[in-house]
PDB file of C-alpha atoms in Angstrom:
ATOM      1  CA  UNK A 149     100.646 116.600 123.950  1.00  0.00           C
ATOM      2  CA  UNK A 150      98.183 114.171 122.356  1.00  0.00           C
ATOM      3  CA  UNK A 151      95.992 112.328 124.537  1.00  0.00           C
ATOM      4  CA  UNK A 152      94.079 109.041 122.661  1.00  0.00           C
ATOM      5  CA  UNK A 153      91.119 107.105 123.768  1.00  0.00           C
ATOM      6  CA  UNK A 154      89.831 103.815 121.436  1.00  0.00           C
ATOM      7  CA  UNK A 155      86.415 102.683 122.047  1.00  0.00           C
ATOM      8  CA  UNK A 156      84.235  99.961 120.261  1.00  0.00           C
ATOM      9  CA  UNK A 157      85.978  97.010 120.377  1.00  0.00           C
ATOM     10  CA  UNK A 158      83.797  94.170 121.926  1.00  0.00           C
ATOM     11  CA  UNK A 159      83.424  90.235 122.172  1.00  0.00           C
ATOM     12  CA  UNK A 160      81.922  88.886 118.249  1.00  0.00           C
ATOM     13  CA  UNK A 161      81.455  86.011 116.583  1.00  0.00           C
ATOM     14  CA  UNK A 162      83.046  85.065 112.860  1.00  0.00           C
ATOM     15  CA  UNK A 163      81.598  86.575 110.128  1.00  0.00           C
ATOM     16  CA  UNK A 164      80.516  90.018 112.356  1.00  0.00           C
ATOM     17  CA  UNK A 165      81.891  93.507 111.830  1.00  0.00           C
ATOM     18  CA  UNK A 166      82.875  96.209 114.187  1.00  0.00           C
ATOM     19  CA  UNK A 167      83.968  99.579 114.379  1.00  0.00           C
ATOM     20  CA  UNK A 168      86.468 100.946 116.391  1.00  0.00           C
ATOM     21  CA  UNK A 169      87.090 104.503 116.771  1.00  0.00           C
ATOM     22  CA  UNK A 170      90.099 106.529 118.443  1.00  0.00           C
ATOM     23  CA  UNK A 171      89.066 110.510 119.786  1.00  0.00           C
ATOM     24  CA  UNK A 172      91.741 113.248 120.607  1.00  0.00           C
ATOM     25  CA  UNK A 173      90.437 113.843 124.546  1.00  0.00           C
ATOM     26  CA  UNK A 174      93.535 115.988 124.412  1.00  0.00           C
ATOM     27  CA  UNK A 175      95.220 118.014 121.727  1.00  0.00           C
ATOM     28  CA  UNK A 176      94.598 117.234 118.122  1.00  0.00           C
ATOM     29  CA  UNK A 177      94.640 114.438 115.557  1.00  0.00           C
ATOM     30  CA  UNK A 178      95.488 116.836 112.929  1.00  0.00           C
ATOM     31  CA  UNK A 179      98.297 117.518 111.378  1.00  0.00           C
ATOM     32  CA  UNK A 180      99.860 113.860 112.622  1.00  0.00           C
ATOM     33  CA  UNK A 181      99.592 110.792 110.742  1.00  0.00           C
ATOM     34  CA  UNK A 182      97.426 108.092 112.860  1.00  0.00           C
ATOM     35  CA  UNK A 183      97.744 104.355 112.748  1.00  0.00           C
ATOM     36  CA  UNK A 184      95.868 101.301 114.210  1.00  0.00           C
ATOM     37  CA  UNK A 185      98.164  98.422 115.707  1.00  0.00           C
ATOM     38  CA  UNK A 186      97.122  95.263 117.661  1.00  0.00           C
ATOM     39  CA  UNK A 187      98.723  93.174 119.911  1.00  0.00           C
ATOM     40  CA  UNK A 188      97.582  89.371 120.875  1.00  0.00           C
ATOM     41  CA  UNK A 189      98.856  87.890 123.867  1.00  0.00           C
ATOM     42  CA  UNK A 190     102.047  86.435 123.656  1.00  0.00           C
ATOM     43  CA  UNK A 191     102.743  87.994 120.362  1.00  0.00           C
ATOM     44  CA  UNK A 192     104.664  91.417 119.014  1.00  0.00           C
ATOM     45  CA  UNK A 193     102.764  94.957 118.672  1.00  0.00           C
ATOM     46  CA  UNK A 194     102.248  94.799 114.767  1.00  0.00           C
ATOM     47  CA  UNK A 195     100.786  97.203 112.524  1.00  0.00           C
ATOM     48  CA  UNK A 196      97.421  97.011 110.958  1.00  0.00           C
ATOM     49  CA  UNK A 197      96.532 100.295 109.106  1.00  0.00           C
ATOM     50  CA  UNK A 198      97.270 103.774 108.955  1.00  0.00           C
ATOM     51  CA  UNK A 199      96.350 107.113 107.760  1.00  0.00           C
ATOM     52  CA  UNK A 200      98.126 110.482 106.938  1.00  0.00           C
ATOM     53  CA  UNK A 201      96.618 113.679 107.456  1.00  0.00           C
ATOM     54  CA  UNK A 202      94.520 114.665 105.361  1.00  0.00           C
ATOM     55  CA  UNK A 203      92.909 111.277 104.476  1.00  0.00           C
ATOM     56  CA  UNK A 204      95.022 111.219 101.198  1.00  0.00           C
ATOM     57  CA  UNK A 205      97.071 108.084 101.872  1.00  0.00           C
ATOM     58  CA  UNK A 206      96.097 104.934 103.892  1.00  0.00           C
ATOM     59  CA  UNK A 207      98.526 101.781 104.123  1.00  0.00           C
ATOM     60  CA  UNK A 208      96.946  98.216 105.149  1.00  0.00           C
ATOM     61  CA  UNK A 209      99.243  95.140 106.298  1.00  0.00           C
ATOM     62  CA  UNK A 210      98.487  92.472 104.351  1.00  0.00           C
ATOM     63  CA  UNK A 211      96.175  90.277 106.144  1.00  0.00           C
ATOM     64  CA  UNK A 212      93.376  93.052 106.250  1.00  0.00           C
ATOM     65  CA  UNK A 213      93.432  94.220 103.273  1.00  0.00           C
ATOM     66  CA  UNK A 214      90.209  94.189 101.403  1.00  0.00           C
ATOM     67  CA  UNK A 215      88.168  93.309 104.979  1.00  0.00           C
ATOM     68  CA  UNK A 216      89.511  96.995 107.001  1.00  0.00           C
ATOM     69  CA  UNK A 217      88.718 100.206 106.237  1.00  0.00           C
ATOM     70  CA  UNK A 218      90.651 103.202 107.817  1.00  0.00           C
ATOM     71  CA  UNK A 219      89.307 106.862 107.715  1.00  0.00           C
ATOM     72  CA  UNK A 220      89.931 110.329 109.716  1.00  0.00           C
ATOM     73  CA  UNK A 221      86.775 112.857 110.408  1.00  0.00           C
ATOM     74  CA  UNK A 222      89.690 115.692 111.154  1.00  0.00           C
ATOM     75  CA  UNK A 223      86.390 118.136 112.091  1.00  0.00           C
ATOM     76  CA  UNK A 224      85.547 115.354 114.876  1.00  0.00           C
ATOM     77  CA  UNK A 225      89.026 114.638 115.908  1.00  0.00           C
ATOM     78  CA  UNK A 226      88.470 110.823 115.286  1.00  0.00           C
ATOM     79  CA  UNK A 227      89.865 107.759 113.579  1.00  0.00           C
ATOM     80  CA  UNK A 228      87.958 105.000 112.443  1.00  0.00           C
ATOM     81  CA  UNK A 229      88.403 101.179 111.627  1.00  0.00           C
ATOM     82  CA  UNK A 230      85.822  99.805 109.813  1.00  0.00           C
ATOM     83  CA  UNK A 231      86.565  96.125 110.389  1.00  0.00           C
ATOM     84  CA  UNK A 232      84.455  93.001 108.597  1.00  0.00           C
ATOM     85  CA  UNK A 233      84.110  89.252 108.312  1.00  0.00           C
ATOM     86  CA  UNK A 234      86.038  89.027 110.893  1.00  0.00           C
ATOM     87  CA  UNK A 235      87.927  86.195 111.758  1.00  0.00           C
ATOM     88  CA  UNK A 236      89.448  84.374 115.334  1.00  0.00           C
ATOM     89  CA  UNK A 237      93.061  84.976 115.061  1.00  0.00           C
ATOM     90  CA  UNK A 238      92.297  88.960 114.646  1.00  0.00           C
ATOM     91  CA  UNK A 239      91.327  88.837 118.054  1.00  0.00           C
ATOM     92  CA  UNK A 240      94.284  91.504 120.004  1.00  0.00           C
ATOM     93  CA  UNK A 241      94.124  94.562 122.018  1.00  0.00           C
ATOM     94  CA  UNK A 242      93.786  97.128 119.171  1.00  0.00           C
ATOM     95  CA  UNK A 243      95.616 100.580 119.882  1.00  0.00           C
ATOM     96  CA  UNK A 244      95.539 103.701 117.850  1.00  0.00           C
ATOM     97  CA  UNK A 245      98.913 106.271 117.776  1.00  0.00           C
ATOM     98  CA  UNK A 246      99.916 109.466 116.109  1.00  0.00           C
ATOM     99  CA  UNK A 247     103.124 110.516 114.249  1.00  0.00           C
ATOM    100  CA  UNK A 248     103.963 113.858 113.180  1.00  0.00           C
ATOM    101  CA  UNK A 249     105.492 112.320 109.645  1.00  0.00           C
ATOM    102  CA  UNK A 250     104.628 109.221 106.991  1.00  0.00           C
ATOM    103  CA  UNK A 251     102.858 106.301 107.644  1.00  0.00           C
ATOM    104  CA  UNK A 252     105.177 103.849 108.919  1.00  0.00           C
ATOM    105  CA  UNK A 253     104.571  99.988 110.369  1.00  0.00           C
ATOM    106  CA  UNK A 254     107.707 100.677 112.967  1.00  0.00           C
ATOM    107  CA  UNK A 255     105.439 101.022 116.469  1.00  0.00           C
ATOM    108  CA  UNK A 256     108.145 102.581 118.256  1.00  0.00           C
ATOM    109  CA  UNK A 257     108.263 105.668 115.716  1.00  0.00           C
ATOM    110  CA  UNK A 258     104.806 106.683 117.131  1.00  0.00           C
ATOM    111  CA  UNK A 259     104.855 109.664 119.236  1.00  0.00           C
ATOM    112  CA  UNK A 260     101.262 108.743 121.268  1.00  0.00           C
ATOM    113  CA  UNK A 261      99.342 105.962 121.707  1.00  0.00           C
ATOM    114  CA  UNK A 262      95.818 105.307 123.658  1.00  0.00           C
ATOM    115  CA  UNK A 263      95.016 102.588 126.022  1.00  0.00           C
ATOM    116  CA  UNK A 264      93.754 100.072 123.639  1.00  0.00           C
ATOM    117  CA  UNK A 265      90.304  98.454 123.144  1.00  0.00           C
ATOM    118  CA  UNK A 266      90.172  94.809 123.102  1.00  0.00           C
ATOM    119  CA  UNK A 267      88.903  92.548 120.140  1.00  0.00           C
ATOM    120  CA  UNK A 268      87.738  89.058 120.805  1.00  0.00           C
ATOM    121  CA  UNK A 269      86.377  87.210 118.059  1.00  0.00           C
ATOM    122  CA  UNK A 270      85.061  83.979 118.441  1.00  0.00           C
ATOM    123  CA  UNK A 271      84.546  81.097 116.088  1.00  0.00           C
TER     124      UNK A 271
END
């Protein structure tokens, strides 16, 4: 069994950058495919990026492309989110999950999921 924990998420204004990362206290990231999501209140779980194993592949919905950056340190057991110019309606509770298979945006074919680390950005 995996065990996740997300840290760095914060309160930031427009235009500011963060970094959130998501460590294996339990069991490994590796071999699993790991995935950011977010959820705003009121609003579905949707996806946001994701990563398979070994780095190789990465997937981006739409709206973040070009301003998140996804990466694995498989020797640290972490997943980043490099996140920039960010914007108000990003603010969500951002959770990071593992799969054993592809990157997929469907939240309820991830096997683990942390706790979340909240992302407020105001304008």
């Amino acid at each position: 069994q995996v065990q996740l924990v997300e840290s760095g998420g914060g309160l930031v204004q427009a235009g500011d950058s963060l970094r959130l990362s998501c460590a294996a206290s339990r069991g490994t990231l590796t071999p699993h495919t790991v995935a950011w999501f977010r959820q705003a209140p009121g609003k579905e779980r949707e996806f946001v990026s994701g990563i398979n194993w070994c780095g190789t592949t990465t997937s981006y919905a739409d709206s973040v492309k070009s301003r998140f950056t996804i990466s694995r340190d498989n020797a640290k057991n972490t997943l980043l989110l490099q996140m920039n110019s960010l914007k108000p309606l990003v603010t969500a509770l951002y959770s990071c999950a593992s799969r054993p298979w592809r990157i997929s945006p469907a939240p309820n074919e991830y096997t683990y999921w942390g706790q979340g680390t909240q992302v407020t950005v105001s304008s």
